[in-house]
mmCIF file of C-alpha atoms in Angstrom:
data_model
loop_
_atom_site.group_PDB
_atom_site.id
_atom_site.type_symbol
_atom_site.label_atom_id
_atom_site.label_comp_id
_atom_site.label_asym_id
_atom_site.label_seq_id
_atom_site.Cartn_x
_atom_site.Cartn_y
_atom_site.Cartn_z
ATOM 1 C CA UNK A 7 6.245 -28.938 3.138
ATOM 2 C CA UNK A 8 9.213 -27.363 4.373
ATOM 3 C CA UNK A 9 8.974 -24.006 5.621
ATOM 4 C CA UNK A 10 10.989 -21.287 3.257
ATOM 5 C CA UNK A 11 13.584 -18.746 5.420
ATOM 6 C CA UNK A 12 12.830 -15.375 5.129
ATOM 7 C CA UNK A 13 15.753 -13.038 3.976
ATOM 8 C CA UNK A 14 17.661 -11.061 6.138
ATOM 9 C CA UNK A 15 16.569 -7.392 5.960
ATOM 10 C CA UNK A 16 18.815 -4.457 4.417
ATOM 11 C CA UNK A 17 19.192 -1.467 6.472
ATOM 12 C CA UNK A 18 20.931 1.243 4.523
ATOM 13 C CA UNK A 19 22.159 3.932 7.285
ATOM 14 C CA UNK A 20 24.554 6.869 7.924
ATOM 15 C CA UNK A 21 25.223 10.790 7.727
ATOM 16 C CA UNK A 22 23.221 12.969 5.901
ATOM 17 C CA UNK A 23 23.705 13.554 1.782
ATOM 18 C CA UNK A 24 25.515 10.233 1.779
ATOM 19 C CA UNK A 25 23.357 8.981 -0.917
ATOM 20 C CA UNK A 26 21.217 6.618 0.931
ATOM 21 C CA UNK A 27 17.755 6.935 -0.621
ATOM 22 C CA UNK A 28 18.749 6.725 -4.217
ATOM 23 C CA UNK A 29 21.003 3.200 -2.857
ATOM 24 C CA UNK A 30 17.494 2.100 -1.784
ATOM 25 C CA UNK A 31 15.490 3.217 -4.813
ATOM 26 C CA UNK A 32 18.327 1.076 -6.934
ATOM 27 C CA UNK A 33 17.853 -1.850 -5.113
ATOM 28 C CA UNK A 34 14.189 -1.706 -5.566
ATOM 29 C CA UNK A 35 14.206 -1.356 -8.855
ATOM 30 C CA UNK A 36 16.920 -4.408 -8.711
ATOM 31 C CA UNK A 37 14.739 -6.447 -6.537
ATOM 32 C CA UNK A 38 12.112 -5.721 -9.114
ATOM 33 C CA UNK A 39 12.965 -6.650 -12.397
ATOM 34 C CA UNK A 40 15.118 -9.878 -11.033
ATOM 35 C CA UNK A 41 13.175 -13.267 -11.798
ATOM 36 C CA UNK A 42 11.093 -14.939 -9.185
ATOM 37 C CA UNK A 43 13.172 -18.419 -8.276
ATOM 38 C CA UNK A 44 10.625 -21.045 -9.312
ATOM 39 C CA UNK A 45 11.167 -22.581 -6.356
ATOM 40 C CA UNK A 46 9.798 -20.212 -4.374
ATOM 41 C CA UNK A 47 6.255 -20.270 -3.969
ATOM 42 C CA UNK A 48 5.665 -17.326 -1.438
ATOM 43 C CA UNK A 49 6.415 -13.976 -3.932
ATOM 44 C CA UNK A 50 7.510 -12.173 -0.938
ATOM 45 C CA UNK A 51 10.625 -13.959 0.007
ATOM 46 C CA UNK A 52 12.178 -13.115 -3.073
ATOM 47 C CA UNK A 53 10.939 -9.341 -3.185
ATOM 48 C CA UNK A 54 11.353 -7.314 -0.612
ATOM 49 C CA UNK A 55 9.276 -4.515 0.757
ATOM 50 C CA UNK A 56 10.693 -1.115 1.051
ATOM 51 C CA UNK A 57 10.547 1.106 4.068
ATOM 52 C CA UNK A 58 11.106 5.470 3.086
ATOM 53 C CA UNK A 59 13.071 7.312 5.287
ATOM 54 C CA UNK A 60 9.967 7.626 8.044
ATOM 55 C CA UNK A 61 11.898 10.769 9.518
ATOM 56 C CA UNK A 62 10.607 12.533 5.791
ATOM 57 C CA UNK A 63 6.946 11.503 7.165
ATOM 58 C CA UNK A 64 7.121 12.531 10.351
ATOM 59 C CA UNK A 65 8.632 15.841 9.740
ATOM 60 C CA UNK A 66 5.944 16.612 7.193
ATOM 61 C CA UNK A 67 2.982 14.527 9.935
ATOM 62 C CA UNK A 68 4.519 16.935 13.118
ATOM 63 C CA UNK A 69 5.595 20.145 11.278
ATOM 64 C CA UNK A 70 9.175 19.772 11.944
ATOM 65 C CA UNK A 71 12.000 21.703 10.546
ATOM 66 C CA UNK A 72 15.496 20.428 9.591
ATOM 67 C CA UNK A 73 16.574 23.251 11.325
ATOM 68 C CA UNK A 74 14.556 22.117 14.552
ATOM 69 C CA UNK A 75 17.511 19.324 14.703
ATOM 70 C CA UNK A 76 20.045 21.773 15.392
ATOM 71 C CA UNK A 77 18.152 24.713 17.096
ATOM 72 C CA UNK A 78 16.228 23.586 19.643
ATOM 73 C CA UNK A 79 17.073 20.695 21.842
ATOM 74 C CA UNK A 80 13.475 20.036 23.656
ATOM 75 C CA UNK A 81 11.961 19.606 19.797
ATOM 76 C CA UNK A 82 15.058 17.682 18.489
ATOM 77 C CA UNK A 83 14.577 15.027 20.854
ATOM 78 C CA UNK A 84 11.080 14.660 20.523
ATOM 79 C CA UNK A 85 10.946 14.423 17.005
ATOM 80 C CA UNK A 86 14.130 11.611 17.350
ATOM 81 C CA UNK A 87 11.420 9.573 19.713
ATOM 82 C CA UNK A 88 8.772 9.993 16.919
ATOM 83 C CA UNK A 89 11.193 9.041 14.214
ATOM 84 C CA UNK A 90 12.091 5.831 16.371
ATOM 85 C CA UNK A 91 8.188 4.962 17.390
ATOM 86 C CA UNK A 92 7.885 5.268 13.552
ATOM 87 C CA UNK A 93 10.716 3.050 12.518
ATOM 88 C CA UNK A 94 9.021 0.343 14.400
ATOM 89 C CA UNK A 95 5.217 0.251 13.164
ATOM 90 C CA UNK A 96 6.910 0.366 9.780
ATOM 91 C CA UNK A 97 9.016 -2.775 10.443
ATOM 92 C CA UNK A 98 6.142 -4.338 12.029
ATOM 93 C CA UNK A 99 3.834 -3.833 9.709
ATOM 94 C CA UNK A 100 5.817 -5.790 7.025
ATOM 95 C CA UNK A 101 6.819 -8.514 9.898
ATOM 96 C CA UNK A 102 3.563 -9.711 10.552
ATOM 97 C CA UNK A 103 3.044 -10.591 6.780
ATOM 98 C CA UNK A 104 6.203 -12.826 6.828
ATOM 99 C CA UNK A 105 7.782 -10.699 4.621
ATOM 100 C CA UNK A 106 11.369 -8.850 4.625
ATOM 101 C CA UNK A 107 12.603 -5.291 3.787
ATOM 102 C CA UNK A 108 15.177 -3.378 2.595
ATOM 103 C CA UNK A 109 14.776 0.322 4.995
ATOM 104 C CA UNK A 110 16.321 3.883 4.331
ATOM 105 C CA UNK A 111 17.764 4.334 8.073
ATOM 106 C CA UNK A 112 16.773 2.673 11.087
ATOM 107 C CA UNK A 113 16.157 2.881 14.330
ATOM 108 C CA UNK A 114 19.869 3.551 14.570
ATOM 109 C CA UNK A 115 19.625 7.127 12.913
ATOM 110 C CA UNK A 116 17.412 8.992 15.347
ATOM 111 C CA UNK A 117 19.436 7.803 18.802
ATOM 112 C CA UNK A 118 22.923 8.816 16.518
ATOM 113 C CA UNK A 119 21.079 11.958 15.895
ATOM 114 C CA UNK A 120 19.850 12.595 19.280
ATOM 115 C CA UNK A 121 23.967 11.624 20.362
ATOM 116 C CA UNK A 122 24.649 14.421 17.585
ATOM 117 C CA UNK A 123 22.433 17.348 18.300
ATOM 118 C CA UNK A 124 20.934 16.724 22.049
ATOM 119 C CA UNK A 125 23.082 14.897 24.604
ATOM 120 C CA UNK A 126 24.762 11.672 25.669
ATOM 121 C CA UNK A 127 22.311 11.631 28.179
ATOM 122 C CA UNK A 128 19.185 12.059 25.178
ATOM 123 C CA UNK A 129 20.760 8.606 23.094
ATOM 124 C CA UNK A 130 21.199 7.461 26.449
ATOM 125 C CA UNK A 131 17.388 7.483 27.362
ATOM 126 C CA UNK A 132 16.243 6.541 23.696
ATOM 127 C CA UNK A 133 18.733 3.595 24.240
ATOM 128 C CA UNK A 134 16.454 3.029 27.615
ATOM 129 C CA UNK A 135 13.356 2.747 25.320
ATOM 130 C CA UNK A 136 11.735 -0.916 24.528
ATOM 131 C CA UNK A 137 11.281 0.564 20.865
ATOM 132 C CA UNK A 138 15.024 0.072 20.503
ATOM 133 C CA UNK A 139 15.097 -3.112 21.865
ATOM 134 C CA UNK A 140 12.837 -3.975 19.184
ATOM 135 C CA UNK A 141 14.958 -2.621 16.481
ATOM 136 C CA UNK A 142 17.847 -3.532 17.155
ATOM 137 C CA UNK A 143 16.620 -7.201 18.011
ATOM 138 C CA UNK A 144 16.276 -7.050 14.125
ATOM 139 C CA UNK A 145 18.961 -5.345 13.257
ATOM 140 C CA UNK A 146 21.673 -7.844 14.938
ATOM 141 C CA UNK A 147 20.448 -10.674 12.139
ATOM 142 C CA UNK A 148 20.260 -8.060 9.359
ATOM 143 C CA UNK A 149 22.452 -6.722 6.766
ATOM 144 C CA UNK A 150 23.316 -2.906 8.135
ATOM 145 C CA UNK A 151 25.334 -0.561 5.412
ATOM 146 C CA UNK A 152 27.300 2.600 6.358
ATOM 147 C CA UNK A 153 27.377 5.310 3.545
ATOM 148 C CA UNK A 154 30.643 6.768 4.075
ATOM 149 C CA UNK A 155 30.495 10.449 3.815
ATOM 150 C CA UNK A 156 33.246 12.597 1.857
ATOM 151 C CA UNK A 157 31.384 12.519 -1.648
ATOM 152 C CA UNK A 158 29.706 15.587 -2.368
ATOM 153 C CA UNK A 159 26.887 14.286 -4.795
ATOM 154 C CA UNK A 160 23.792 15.859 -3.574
ATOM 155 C CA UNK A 161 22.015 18.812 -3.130
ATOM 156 C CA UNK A 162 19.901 20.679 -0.675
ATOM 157 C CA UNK A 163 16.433 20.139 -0.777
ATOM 158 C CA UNK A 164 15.381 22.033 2.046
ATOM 159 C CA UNK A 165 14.553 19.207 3.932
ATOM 160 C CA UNK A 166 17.862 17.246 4.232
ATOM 161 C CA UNK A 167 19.964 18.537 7.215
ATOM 162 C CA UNK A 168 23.105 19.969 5.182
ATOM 163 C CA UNK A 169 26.092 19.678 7.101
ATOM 164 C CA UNK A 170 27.774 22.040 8.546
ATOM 165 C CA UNK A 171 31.298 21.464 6.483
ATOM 166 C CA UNK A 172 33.045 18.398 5.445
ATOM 167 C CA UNK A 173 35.180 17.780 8.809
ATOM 168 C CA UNK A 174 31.861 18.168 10.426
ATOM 169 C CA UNK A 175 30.433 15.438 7.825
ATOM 170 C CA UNK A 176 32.949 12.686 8.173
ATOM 171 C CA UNK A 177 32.756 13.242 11.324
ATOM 172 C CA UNK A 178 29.386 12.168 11.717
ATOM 173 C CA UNK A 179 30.170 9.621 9.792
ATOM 174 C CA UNK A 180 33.014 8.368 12.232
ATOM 175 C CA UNK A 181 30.278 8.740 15.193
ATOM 176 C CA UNK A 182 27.668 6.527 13.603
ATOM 177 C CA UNK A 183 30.247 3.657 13.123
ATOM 178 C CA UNK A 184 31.446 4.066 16.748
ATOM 179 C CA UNK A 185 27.848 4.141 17.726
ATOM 180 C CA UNK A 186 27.199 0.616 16.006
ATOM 181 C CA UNK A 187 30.054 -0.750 17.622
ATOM 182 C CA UNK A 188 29.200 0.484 21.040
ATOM 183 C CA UNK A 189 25.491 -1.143 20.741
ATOM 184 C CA UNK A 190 27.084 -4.477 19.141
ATOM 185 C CA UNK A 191 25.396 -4.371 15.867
ATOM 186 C CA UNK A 192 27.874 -5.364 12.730
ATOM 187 C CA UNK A 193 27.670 -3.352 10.093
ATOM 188 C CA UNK A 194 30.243 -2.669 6.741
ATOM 189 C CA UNK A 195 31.016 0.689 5.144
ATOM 190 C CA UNK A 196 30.117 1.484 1.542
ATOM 191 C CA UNK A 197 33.194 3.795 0.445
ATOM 192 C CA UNK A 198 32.266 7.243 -0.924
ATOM 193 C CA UNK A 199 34.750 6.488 -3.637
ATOM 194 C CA UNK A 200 32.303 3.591 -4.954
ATOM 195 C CA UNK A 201 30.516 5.816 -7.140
ATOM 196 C CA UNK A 202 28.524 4.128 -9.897
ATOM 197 C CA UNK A 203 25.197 2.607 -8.900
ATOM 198 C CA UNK A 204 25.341 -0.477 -10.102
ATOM 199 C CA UNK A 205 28.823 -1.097 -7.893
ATOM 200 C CA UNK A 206 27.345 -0.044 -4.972
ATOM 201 C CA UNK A 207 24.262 -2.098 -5.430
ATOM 202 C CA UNK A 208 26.692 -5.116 -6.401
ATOM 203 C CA UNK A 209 28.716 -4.396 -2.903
ATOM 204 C CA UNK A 210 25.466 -4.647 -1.230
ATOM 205 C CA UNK A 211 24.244 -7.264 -2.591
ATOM 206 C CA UNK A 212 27.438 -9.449 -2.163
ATOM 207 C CA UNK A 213 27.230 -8.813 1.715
ATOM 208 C CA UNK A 214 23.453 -9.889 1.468
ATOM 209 C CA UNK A 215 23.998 -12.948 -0.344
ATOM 210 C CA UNK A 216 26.829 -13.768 1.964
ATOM 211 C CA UNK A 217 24.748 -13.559 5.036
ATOM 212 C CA UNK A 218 22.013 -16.214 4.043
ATOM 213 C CA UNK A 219 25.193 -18.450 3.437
#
């Protein structure tokens, strides 16, 4: 019996308010209602599993603050390091059942963040870390989307870090595809002008179906 390939995993990643988690909870619900190919016999291939933003969890687990990020250095960093020891038992986890995932962020996020808010030398040392080695291990044969920033479509929810003003926004933006090139890991930007759902899911499902090819 041959053996079927597993999917390559979806990471959807960027800035803040860039409309990441509702991208995820579309492609859920797309993954969800599509048919089963019958010639699959393992469900799991065909559906993915579906890794929340962990940083939500460990915020909430820790008793972080959004404003923590910006204010304090010592606790920005050490929430980053929880956010990336998180990332990976939640990738593992699904890994050792042979299935594949589609995550909000990635392991990505929190050394970007840490870059942001701390210090080179911070991402530098998370870089350093064999949980990133891990990650990005993964990420390399994945599918990894940018949200580009520049659409203002969300709110505050007083949990989300808000940026500070647009310039500051796409800026972040610009750093986290500089960051990806830096660390070799191919990505593609979803354009903030791609605004209805089901075009954005199409445009990342195009690049999925093109890397199994």
């Amino acid at each position: 019996m041959t053996e079927c390939k597993r999917p390559p995993n979806i990471y959807i990643v960027g800035a803040q308010c860039t409309g990441k988690t509702t991208l995820v909870k579309a492609l859920e619900e797309h993954f969800r209602v599509e048919e089963v190919p019958s010639n699959e016999s393992d469900e799991s291939l065909s559906r993915p599993k579906i890794i929340t933003e962990v940083a939500r969890k460990v915020l909430k687990e820790y008793k972080f603050t959004a404003e923590d990020i910006t204010s304090s250095p010592a606790r920005a960093l050490a929430l980053q390091n929880l956010i990336l020891k998180a990332q990976v038992q939640a990738e593992a986890a699904i890994s050792q059942q042979d299935g594949w995932f589609i995550s909000d962020r990635s392991g990505v996020d929190p050394i970007v963040y840490a870059k942001r808010y701390v210090s080179d030398a911070a991402a530098k040392d998370l870089l350093g870390c064999p949980e990133w080695s891990i990650l990005k291990e993964e990420m390399v044969k994945s599918v990894v989307i940018v949200c580009e920033a520049g659409a203002e479509w969300l709110k505050d929810d007083g949990i989300r870090l808000m940026p500070e003003s647009k310039d500051a926004w796409v800026g972040f933006h610009t750093l986290f595809c500089q960051c990806l090139e830096d660390w070799s890991v191919d990505y593609d930007v979803l354009s903030c002008e791609i605004t209805k759902m089901e075009d954005r899911v199409d445009f990342v499902l195009g690049i999925w179906a093109a890397k199994q090819r």
